[in-house]
XYZ file of C-alpha atoms in Angstrom:
442
model
C 142.726 25.528 101.052
C 142.499 23.249 103.598
C 139.707 23.927 106.704
C 142.036 24.462 110.305
C 140.403 21.749 112.680
C 138.138 23.022 114.878
C 140.372 23.610 118.523
C 141.647 21.390 121.312
C 141.184 23.471 125.341
C 144.654 22.566 126.050
C 144.863 25.169 122.383
C 142.377 27.154 123.249
C 143.062 27.638 127.206
C 146.691 28.888 126.411
C 145.344 31.432 123.216
C 143.995 33.005 125.067
C 146.555 33.387 127.422
C 148.940 34.699 125.836
C 147.047 37.021 124.189
C 146.056 38.572 127.425
C 149.761 38.207 128.578
C 151.227 39.328 125.650
C 149.696 41.483 123.577
C 148.439 44.926 125.589
C 151.669 45.406 127.082
C 153.132 45.144 122.962
C 149.951 46.841 121.856
C 150.948 49.598 124.817
C 154.266 49.772 123.475
C 153.275 49.956 119.033
C 151.316 52.613 121.044
C 153.977 54.607 122.277
C 155.864 54.010 118.735
C 153.861 54.950 116.177
C 152.909 58.536 118.691
C 156.392 59.090 119.294
C 157.051 58.773 115.591
C 153.597 60.565 114.046
C 152.901 63.080 116.537
C 155.223 66.493 114.373
C 152.674 65.526 111.895
C 151.382 67.705 114.735
C 153.824 69.025 115.762
C 154.241 71.010 112.727
C 150.892 73.532 112.896
C 153.798 75.265 114.919
C 157.651 73.811 114.334
C 157.365 75.057 110.563
C 157.976 78.415 110.941
C 159.426 78.666 114.111
C 162.209 76.406 111.993
C 162.100 77.255 109.673
C 160.738 73.940 107.138
C 159.230 73.953 103.748
C 156.100 72.083 102.521
C 159.115 69.420 100.874
C 161.872 69.440 104.394
C 159.265 68.007 106.834
C 158.307 65.791 103.938
C 161.825 64.657 103.681
C 162.385 65.492 107.145
C 159.356 62.905 108.070
C 160.806 60.242 105.748
C 163.896 60.329 106.764
C 163.283 57.747 109.792
C 162.906 55.041 107.394
C 166.760 55.448 106.814
C 167.890 55.550 109.666
C 164.717 52.630 111.130
C 165.726 50.484 107.916
C 169.984 50.609 108.542
C 170.073 47.845 111.328
C 166.928 45.744 111.321
C 169.008 42.633 110.006
C 171.567 42.769 112.886
C 168.920 43.637 115.238
C 166.392 40.975 114.999
C 169.252 38.333 114.315
C 170.965 40.389 118.050
C 167.835 39.468 119.784
C 167.819 35.930 119.578
C 171.500 36.096 121.129
C 170.587 38.464 123.990
C 166.867 37.323 124.618
C 163.232 39.395 123.663
C 162.952 41.369 127.246
C 166.741 42.606 127.488
C 167.262 44.081 124.306
C 163.423 45.201 123.263
C 163.797 47.443 126.815
C 166.559 49.295 125.721
C 165.296 49.981 122.518
C 162.365 51.510 123.756
C 164.334 53.261 126.706
C 166.536 55.151 123.442
C 163.440 55.886 121.615
C 162.122 57.818 124.519
C 165.412 59.798 125.221
C 165.765 60.780 121.552
C 161.654 61.629 121.184
C 162.327 64.245 124.109
C 165.864 65.381 122.279
C 163.682 65.919 119.024
C 161.535 69.051 121.267
C 165.256 70.719 121.086
C 165.493 70.916 117.180
C 166.155 74.676 115.837
C 166.588 74.496 112.090
C 165.809 72.193 108.768
C 169.330 70.279 109.820
C 169.460 69.238 113.803
C 165.447 68.261 112.306
C 166.551 65.855 110.304
C 169.355 63.924 112.388
C 166.872 63.481 115.240
C 164.861 62.051 112.897
C 167.574 59.828 111.936
C 168.304 59.260 115.481
C 164.775 57.750 116.311
C 164.109 55.917 113.222
C 167.234 53.904 114.388
C 166.580 53.715 118.014
C 163.228 52.551 117.765
C 164.568 50.279 114.443
C 164.530 46.993 116.631
C 161.384 47.127 117.959
C 158.912 47.010 115.063
C 160.502 43.974 113.805
C 161.578 42.256 116.478
C 157.974 42.309 117.883
C 156.564 40.551 114.710
C 159.375 37.181 115.260
C 158.061 37.209 118.809
C 155.286 36.569 117.937
C 156.000 34.631 115.288
C 158.012 32.540 118.632
C 155.064 32.640 121.232
C 152.025 32.043 118.803
C 151.046 29.639 116.817
C 150.023 29.238 112.944
C 146.769 29.548 112.760
C 146.845 32.226 115.017
C 149.438 34.535 113.770
C 147.355 37.142 111.344
C 144.954 37.982 114.615
C 148.106 38.105 116.831
C 150.017 40.009 114.784
C 147.096 41.883 114.002
C 145.798 42.947 117.161
C 149.378 44.149 117.497
C 148.834 46.546 114.771
C 145.800 47.297 116.039
C 147.903 49.865 118.399
C 148.821 52.017 115.463
C 145.508 53.199 114.764
C 144.702 53.299 118.074
C 147.700 55.291 118.527
C 146.185 57.695 115.764
C 143.400 57.715 117.423
C 142.959 58.240 120.920
C 146.049 60.419 119.976
C 145.873 63.010 117.595
C 143.419 64.113 120.039
C 145.379 64.622 122.752
C 148.090 65.929 120.210
C 145.146 68.250 119.504
C 145.182 69.856 122.419
C 148.889 69.752 123.422
C 148.992 72.071 119.698
C 146.557 74.641 121.795
C 149.538 75.266 124.419
C 150.851 78.268 125.133
C 154.035 79.201 125.337
C 155.388 77.738 129.154
C 158.804 77.768 130.914
C 160.128 79.113 127.130
C 159.560 76.562 125.390
C 156.531 76.166 122.543
C 152.990 73.886 123.246
C 155.388 71.678 119.840
C 158.273 71.995 122.480
C 155.809 70.385 125.017
C 154.168 67.753 122.931
C 157.263 66.045 122.079
C 158.524 65.850 125.656
C 155.194 64.775 127.263
C 153.917 61.967 124.510
C 157.887 60.197 124.732
C 157.833 60.253 129.185
C 155.877 56.781 128.786
C 158.408 55.324 126.460
C 161.260 55.710 129.190
C 159.123 54.136 132.026
C 157.780 51.449 129.708
C 161.210 50.522 128.519
C 162.275 49.383 132.249
C 158.124 48.196 132.936
C 159.362 45.743 129.636
C 162.080 43.885 131.750
C 159.452 42.190 133.757
C 156.436 42.353 131.896
C 157.826 40.107 128.905
C 159.340 35.934 128.752
C 161.607 35.120 125.949
C 160.155 31.630 124.849
C 157.431 29.283 126.440
C 159.854 26.434 128.218
C 160.840 29.920 130.989
C 156.662 30.965 131.028
C 155.675 30.510 134.775
C 152.495 31.891 133.794
C 152.376 28.617 131.731
C 151.268 25.427 133.538
C 153.732 22.366 132.531
C 150.845 21.417 130.683
C 150.049 24.111 128.841
C 153.664 24.838 128.202
C 155.026 21.247 126.515
C 152.163 21.308 124.561
C 152.817 24.527 123.438
C 156.984 24.610 122.972
C 156.155 21.139 121.120
C 153.501 22.643 118.324
C 155.604 25.208 117.738
C 159.003 22.873 116.856
C 156.835 20.531 114.541
C 155.771 23.834 112.805
C 158.734 24.811 112.426
C 160.770 21.363 110.959
C 157.278 21.841 109.598
C 158.940 25.184 107.140
C 162.240 23.975 107.454
C 160.884 21.046 105.442
C 159.617 23.503 103.244
C 162.174 25.325 102.937
C 164.581 22.478 101.574
C 167.757 20.924 103.330
C 168.933 22.807 106.139
C 171.931 24.843 106.293
C 174.468 26.460 108.917
C 173.007 29.417 109.967
C 175.052 31.990 108.047
C 173.558 29.784 105.085
C 170.088 29.949 106.100
C 170.953 33.777 106.649
C 171.936 34.961 103.786
C 169.300 32.081 101.501
C 166.584 33.844 103.368
C 167.950 37.939 102.600
C 168.095 36.596 98.539
C 164.624 34.644 98.794
C 162.172 35.697 95.874
C 159.382 35.973 98.196
C 160.473 37.974 101.027
C 162.001 40.649 98.554
C 158.130 40.939 97.260
C 157.239 41.023 100.237
C 159.111 43.751 101.085
C 157.756 46.046 98.123
C 154.228 44.664 98.307
C 154.718 45.979 102.611
C 156.712 48.853 100.992
C 153.231 49.950 99.286
C 150.888 49.846 103.308
C 153.929 51.793 104.105
C 153.897 54.155 102.836
C 150.132 54.879 103.339
C 151.117 54.446 106.445
C 152.536 57.510 107.220
C 151.870 59.697 104.443
C 147.952 59.165 106.318
C 149.701 59.826 109.445
C 152.716 63.206 109.074
C 150.283 64.825 106.793
C 146.439 64.139 107.491
C 147.134 67.249 110.068
C 147.720 68.847 107.607
C 145.540 68.484 104.746
C 143.035 68.638 106.896
C 144.374 72.010 108.539
C 143.878 74.200 105.256
C 139.569 73.954 105.577
C 140.572 75.940 108.289
C 140.041 74.317 111.132
C 141.555 74.581 114.993
C 144.346 71.102 116.576
C 141.815 70.325 118.074
C 138.953 69.903 116.161
C 141.362 68.284 113.653
C 142.723 66.047 116.546
C 138.703 64.720 116.430
C 138.409 64.287 112.838
C 142.100 63.162 112.665
C 140.969 59.882 115.067
C 137.567 58.140 113.887
C 138.976 56.750 111.058
C 141.428 55.253 112.903
C 138.366 53.602 115.151
C 137.061 52.320 112.130
C 140.760 50.145 110.659
C 141.041 48.734 113.897
C 137.584 47.443 113.049
C 138.700 46.807 110.073
C 142.047 44.997 110.107
C 141.122 42.322 113.310
C 137.863 41.168 111.687
C 139.939 41.552 108.029
C 142.185 39.051 109.787
C 140.612 36.330 111.393
C 138.836 35.759 109.173
C 142.879 35.838 106.427
C 143.114 33.083 110.082
C 139.353 30.959 109.678
C 139.485 30.539 105.624
C 143.332 30.158 106.001
C 143.851 32.573 103.161
C 145.946 35.799 102.447
C 147.179 37.055 98.938
C 144.316 37.810 98.095
C 142.743 39.385 101.961
C 146.258 41.492 100.611
C 145.536 42.390 97.232
C 141.375 43.962 98.171
C 142.766 46.603 100.298
C 145.269 47.435 99.147
C 142.928 48.247 96.124
C 140.978 50.552 98.074
C 143.237 52.125 99.850
C 144.390 52.877 96.418
C 140.953 53.814 95.221
C 141.183 56.087 99.002
C 143.521 58.116 98.193
C 142.635 58.623 95.002
C 139.190 60.387 96.117
C 141.166 62.179 98.411
C 142.670 63.505 95.117
C 140.009 64.377 93.547
C 137.914 66.165 96.016
C 137.302 69.752 97.650
C 134.736 69.235 99.865
C 136.211 68.217 104.028
C 133.201 65.592 104.332
C 135.125 63.809 100.971
C 138.411 63.641 102.177
C 137.300 62.589 105.655
C 135.687 59.665 104.427
C 139.244 58.746 101.680
C 141.019 59.126 103.940
C 138.453 56.953 106.530
C 138.482 54.288 103.460
C 142.745 54.336 103.242
C 143.162 53.647 106.747
C 141.531 51.002 107.109
C 143.197 49.673 103.455
C 146.243 50.297 104.758
C 145.529 48.601 107.705
C 143.511 45.125 106.609
C 145.871 44.754 104.819
C 149.276 44.243 107.651
C 148.204 40.995 109.910
C 147.431 39.047 106.591
C 151.241 40.498 104.760
C 152.845 39.189 107.855
C 151.593 35.752 108.359
C 153.486 35.468 105.564
C 156.695 34.681 105.820
C 157.029 32.549 108.451
C 155.006 29.295 106.710
C 158.692 29.323 105.053
C 161.718 30.668 107.514
C 162.020 30.063 111.356
C 164.501 30.208 113.806
C 167.600 32.300 111.791
C 166.141 32.969 108.260
C 163.438 34.193 110.285
C 164.609 36.374 112.391
C 166.666 37.920 108.782
C 163.757 37.829 106.445
C 161.408 39.769 108.545
C 163.919 42.515 109.435
C 164.631 42.949 105.571
C 160.826 42.777 104.326
C 160.575 44.987 107.248
C 164.048 47.315 106.631
C 163.262 47.664 103.413
C 159.490 47.709 102.766
C 159.858 50.929 105.028
C 161.860 52.595 102.469
C 158.021 53.012 100.638
C 157.512 54.991 104.453
C 159.969 57.113 103.529
C 159.240 57.181 99.103
C 155.279 58.902 100.731
C 155.779 61.304 102.841
C 158.281 62.665 100.147
C 156.873 62.650 97.367
C 153.980 64.059 99.034
C 155.441 66.536 100.404
C 157.876 67.657 97.191
C 154.383 67.779 94.701
C 153.302 70.347 96.731
C 155.731 72.681 96.925
C 156.440 71.850 93.104
C 152.014 72.285 92.048
C 150.951 73.729 94.982
C 148.389 71.496 95.369
C 148.168 67.751 98.451
C 146.743 66.269 94.759
C 149.299 64.802 92.964
C 151.005 63.097 96.241
C 148.347 60.862 96.732
C 147.368 59.774 93.907
C 151.495 58.512 93.757
C 151.659 57.262 97.016
C 147.614 55.595 95.509
C 149.394 53.827 92.364
C 152.552 52.179 94.811
C 149.726 50.476 97.018
C 148.007 49.503 93.625
C 151.763 47.882 92.459
C 151.195 46.039 95.649
C 148.030 44.479 95.240
C 149.892 43.624 91.441
C 152.552 41.992 93.299
C 150.519 40.445 95.568
C 148.705 38.421 92.707
C 151.222 37.954 91.320
C 153.235 36.261 93.521
C 151.004 33.231 93.998
C 150.676 32.618 90.688
C 154.109 32.356 90.495
C 155.109 30.653 93.175
C 152.077 27.416 93.548
C 151.725 25.728 96.100
C 155.012 26.627 97.678
C 153.502 29.828 98.287
C 153.603 31.963 101.806
C 149.658 33.390 100.137
C 148.597 29.602 100.918
C 148.827 29.354 104.507
C 148.413 25.038 103.832
C 151.068 25.260 100.888
């Protein structure tokens, strides 16, 4: 394993500027995105009874988001390469904001399913598009930390959003709308405003960055181009753009990473949608649940950033994915076995740390063997296929809760999906050898 050389003065300067200009804004966007997709877990406190949702129906509706989410991801990333990130991401953010507002007016299971599906469709271009965008700006040895910082917005959204959602669920009926309806509306409005702000904040490519000086722009462009050429050499002889896309979609490394990511997605969204309801069975108020659901996410943010930093410093990816997946698996098993609130909270904290810590290293892998159109297609495919786990996890927990009367079997099942992720990433590294995406020095 190669140890990275010390950073030059210009590299340090450029990376700091990227971290200050790009990362805070895309983190805010993801914060709002994640809040708008998982606040349904708090809305469920009164929405489920109001519109007649059983645990199975709620689990299906929570997961059907991902059926819409996966449909448009590959074409969305290819469109973004054509029209530019600034305009495309702005349109996506405004679209999901309006769908989130509309979610306040569902009247039964079928309208709930339809709006969840449309929300997934509206959000489909944001996450893979932003990952691709970060790969177009951050040099390889800073990429896992940049991705982890971006993705830290998910646990931050839970940490900060849970108390807010809990407080909104304490509201009385006002202007003919229930508390769960106000929750959807109030938490959707920032997305609409941020969508328009995106047009002013984001820059499509380094060559257009007026906030970098000439030397910084030249260094960044040449560094990224050299890395792109190197990844092309590892991928073999370059093909026409259409051939690149199809080659990426058939690449077994891409398919393996999609399977790995499906376990982490199952864990993340099982937490996001079901942990408020799991905590509610102990008799806590909505506000108390908001704070209890918040605490583990603050710990997860720290673990996520530190783990990604260690992965970048050592240029090791495989075990930086496998170990957190195994930890999250054990956390789910513990949560399923625990009869007391304290045990469940501690177990969910371990799950939170594990599923989030794995994400930075796993998303640093695709750009090590994909570039250009193949990277756009590969990243979108990993995210879209991987998020089938986000559909399956919440669905299985709800279905098994209806069948067996407890959350335990569903928690064990999601834990098993994470164990499979750990096995697959280790097997991938062993089978592909030095060309594996799991090694940054390959």
